[in-house]
One Martini backbone bead per residue (centre of mass of N, CA, C, O) as a GRO file, in nm:
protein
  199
    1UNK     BB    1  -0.539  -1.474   1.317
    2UNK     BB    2  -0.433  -1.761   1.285
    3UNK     BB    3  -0.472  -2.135   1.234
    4UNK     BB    4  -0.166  -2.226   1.256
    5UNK     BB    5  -0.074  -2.071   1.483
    6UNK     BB    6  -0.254  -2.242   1.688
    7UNK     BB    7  -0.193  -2.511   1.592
    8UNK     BB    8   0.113  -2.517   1.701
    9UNK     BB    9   0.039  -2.424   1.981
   10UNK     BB   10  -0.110  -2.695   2.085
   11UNK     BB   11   0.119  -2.885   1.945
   12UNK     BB   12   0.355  -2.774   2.191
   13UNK     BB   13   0.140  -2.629   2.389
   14UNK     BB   14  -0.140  -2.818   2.512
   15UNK     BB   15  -0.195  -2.583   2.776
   16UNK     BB   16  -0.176  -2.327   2.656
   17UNK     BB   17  -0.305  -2.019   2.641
   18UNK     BB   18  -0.472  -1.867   2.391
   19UNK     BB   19  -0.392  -1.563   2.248
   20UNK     BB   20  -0.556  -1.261   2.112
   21UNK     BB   21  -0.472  -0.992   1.950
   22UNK     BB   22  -0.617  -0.697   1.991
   23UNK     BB   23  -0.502  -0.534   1.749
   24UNK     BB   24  -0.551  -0.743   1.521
   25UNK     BB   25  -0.861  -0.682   1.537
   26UNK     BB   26  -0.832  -0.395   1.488
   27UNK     BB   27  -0.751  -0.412   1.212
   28UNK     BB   28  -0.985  -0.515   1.087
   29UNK     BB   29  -1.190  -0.279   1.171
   30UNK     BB   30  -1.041  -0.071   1.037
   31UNK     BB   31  -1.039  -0.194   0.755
   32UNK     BB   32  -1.320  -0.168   0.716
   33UNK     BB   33  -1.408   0.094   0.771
   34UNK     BB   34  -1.223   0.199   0.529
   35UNK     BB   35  -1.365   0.033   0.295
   36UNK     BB   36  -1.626   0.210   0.334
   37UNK     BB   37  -1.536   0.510   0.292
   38UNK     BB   38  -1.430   0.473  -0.009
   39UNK     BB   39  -1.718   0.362  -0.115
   40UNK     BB   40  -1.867   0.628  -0.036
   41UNK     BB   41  -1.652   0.825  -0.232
   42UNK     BB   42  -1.756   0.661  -0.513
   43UNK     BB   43  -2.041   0.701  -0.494
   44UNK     BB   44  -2.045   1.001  -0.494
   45UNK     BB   45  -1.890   1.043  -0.745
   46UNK     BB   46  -2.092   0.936  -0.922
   47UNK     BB   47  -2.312   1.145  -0.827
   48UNK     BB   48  -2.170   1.373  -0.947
   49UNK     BB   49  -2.171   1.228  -1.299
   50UNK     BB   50  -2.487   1.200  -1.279
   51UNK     BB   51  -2.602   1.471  -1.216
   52UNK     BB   52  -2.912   1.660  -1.340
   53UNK     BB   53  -2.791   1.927  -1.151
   54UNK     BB   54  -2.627   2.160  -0.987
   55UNK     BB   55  -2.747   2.132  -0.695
   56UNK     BB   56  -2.678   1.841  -0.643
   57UNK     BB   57  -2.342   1.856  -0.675
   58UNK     BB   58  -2.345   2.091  -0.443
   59UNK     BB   59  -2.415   1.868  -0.235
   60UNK     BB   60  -2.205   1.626  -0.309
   61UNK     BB   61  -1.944   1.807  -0.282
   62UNK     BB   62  -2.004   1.833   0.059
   63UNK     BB   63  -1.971   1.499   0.089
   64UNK     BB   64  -1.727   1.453   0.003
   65UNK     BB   65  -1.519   1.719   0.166
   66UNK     BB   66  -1.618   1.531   0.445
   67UNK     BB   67  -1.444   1.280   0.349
   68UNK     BB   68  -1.197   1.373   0.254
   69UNK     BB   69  -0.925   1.324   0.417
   70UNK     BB   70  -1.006   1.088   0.657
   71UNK     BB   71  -0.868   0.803   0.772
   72UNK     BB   72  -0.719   0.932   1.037
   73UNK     BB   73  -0.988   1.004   1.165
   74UNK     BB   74  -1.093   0.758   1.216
   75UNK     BB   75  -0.833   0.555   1.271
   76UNK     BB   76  -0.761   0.683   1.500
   77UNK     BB   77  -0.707   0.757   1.803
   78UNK     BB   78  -0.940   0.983   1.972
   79UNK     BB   79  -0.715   1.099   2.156
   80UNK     BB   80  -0.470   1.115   1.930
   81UNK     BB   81  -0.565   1.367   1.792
   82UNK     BB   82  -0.571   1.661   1.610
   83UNK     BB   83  -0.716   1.913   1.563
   84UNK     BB   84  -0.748   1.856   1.283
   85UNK     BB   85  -0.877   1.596   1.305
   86UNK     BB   86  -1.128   1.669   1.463
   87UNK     BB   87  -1.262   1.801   1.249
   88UNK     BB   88  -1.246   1.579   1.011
   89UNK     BB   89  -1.478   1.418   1.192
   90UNK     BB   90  -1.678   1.585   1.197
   91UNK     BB   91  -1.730   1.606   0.928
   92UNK     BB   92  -1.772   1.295   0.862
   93UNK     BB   93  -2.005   1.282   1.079
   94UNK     BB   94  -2.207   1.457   0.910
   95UNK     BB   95  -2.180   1.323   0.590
   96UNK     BB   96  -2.171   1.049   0.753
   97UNK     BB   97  -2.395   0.783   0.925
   98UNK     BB   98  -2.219   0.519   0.908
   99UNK     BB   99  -1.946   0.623   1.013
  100UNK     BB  100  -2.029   0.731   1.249
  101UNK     BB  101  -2.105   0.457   1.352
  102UNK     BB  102  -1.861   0.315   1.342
  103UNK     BB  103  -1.666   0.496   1.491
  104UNK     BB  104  -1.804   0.424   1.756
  105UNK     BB  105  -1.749   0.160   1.740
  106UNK     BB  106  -1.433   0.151   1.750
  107UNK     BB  107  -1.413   0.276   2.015
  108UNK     BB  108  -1.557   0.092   2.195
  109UNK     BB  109  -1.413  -0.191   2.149
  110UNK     BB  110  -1.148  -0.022   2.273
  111UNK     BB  111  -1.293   0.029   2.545
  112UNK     BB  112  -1.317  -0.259   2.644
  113UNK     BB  113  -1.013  -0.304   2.670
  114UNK     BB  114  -0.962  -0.057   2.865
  115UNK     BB  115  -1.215  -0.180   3.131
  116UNK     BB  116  -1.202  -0.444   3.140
  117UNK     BB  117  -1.104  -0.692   3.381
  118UNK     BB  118  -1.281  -0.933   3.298
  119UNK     BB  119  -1.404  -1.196   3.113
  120UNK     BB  120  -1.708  -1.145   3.183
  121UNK     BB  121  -1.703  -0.823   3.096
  122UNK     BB  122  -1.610  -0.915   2.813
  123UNK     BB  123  -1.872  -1.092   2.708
  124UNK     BB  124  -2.098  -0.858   2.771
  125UNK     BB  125  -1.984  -0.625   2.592
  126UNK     BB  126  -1.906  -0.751   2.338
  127UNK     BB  127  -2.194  -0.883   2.259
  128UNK     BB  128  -2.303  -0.582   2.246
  129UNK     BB  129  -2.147  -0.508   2.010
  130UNK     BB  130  -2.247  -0.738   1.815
  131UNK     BB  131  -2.515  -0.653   1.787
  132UNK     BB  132  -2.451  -0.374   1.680
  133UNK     BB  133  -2.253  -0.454   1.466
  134UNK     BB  134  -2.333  -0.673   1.225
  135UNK     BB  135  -2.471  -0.427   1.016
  136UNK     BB  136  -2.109  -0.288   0.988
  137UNK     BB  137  -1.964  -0.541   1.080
  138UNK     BB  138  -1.925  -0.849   0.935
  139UNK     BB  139  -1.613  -0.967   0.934
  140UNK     BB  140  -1.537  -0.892   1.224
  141UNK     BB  141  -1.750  -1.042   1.354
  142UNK     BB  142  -1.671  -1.308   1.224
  143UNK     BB  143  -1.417  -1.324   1.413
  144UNK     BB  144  -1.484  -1.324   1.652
  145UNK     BB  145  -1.629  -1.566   1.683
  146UNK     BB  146  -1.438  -1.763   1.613
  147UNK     BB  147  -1.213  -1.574   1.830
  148UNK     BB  148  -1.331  -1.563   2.166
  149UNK     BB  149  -1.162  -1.699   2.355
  150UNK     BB  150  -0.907  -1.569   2.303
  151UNK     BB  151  -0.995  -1.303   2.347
  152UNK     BB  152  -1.054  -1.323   2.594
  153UNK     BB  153  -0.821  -1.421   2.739
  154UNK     BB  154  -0.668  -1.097   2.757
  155UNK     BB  155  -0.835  -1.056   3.042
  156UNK     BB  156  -0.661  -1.233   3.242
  157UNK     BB  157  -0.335  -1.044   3.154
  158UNK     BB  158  -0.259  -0.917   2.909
  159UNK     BB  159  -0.218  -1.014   2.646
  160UNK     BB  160   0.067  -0.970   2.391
  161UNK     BB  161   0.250  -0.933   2.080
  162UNK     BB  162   0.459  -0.685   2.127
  163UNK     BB  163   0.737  -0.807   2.197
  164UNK     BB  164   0.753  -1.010   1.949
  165UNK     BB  165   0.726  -0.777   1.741
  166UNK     BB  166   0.969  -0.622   1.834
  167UNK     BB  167   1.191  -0.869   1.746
  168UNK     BB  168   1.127  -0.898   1.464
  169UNK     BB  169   1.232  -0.623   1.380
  170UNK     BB  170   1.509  -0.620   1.504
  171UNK     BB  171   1.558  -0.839   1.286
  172UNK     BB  172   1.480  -0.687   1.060
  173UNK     BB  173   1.731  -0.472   1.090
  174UNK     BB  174   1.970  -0.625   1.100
  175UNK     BB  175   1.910  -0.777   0.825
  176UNK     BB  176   1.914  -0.506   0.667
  177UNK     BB  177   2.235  -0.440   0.796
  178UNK     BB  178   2.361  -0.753   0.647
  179UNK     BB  179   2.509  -0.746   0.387
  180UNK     BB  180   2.810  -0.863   0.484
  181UNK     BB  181   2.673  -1.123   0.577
  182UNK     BB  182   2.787  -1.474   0.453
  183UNK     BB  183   2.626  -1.581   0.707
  184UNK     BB  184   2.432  -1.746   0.966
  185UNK     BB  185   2.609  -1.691   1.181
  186UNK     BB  186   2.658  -1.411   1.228
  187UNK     BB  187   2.391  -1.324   1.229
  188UNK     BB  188   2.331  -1.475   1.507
  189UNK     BB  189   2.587  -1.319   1.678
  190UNK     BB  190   2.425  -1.048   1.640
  191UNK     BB  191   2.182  -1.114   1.789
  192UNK     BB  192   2.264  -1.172   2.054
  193UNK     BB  193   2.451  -0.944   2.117
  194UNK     BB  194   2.203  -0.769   2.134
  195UNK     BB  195   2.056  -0.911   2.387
  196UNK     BB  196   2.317  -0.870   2.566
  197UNK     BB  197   2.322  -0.571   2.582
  198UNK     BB  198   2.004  -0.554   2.688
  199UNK     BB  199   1.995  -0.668   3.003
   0.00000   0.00000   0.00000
């Protein structure tokens, strides 16, 4: 979700249909739920530090609780959950109901990835997804926003950064193994050798 890398591919292949990596929006919005999470344990520890009698205290580090060492709970897919994630999921959605409406909302956008099968499914979705985000992501609604078109691309083959994201790691696994290579050909003929024994 970079507009040079956008502006590049226009300008090299100005046919090619450009499509937003779902993954990539994903994390924009994990990241937004993430930044909530913290704010909202900063806020009750100040409550905690302000608070004007014990019982105020006690229900306060109550609701702290419920929110520490949740980011796993929250952000990681619900499906792929461990029970102990589970557990700390209920605790922080009865503590938190704004993460709780954020965490539901994180996951129906995963849902409508794996269930839109076409480009018009995935715009009723999205927009009904908008109407409901915009309260609670406000910065990721503003980039789906700007980059709608693209996202919707992904429902035409579901066509994803993955394969190539996954070259550029083995690239730099070789890379960070090759202390002893002197020369740019070298490194060249390591990365070949790699793709010529895996095809």
């Amino acid at each position: 979700l970079w507009k040079g890398y956008k502006s590049l591919v226009t300008e090299i292949m100005p046919k090619a249909q450009v499509v937003a990596d779902r993954f990539h929006v994903m994390v924009q919005i994990n990241k937004e739920l993430d930044l909530e999470r913290k704010k909202e344990k900063r806020t009750i520890e100040r409550k905690i530090k302000l608070a004007k009698n014990q019982q105020e205290k006690i229900e306060e580090k109550k609701i702290l609780a419920g929110i520490v060492a949740s980011k796993y709970a929250l952000l990681k897919n619900e499906k792929e959950l461990t029970q102990k994630q589970k557990d700390k999921l209920v605790e922080v959605k009865s503590a938190s109901p704004t993460l709780k409406i954020m965490h539901q909302l994180k996951e129906k956008f995963r849902e409508i990835f794996e269930k839109a099968e076409r480009w018009a499914d995935g715009l009723i979705e999205l927009s009904a997804w908008l109407s409901t985000a915009q309260k609670y992501f406000v910065n990721s609604q503003a980039t789906i926003v700007r980059w709608l078109d693209e996202i919707l691309a992904y429902f035409d083959r579901r066509t994803t950064s993955g394969v190539v994201e996954g070259i550029n790691n083995k690239l730099k696994l070789i890379k960070r193994s090759a202390y002893g290579f002197t020369n740019f050909e070298n490194f060249r003929n390591r990365c070949l050798l790699n793709w010529h024994s895996n095809c």
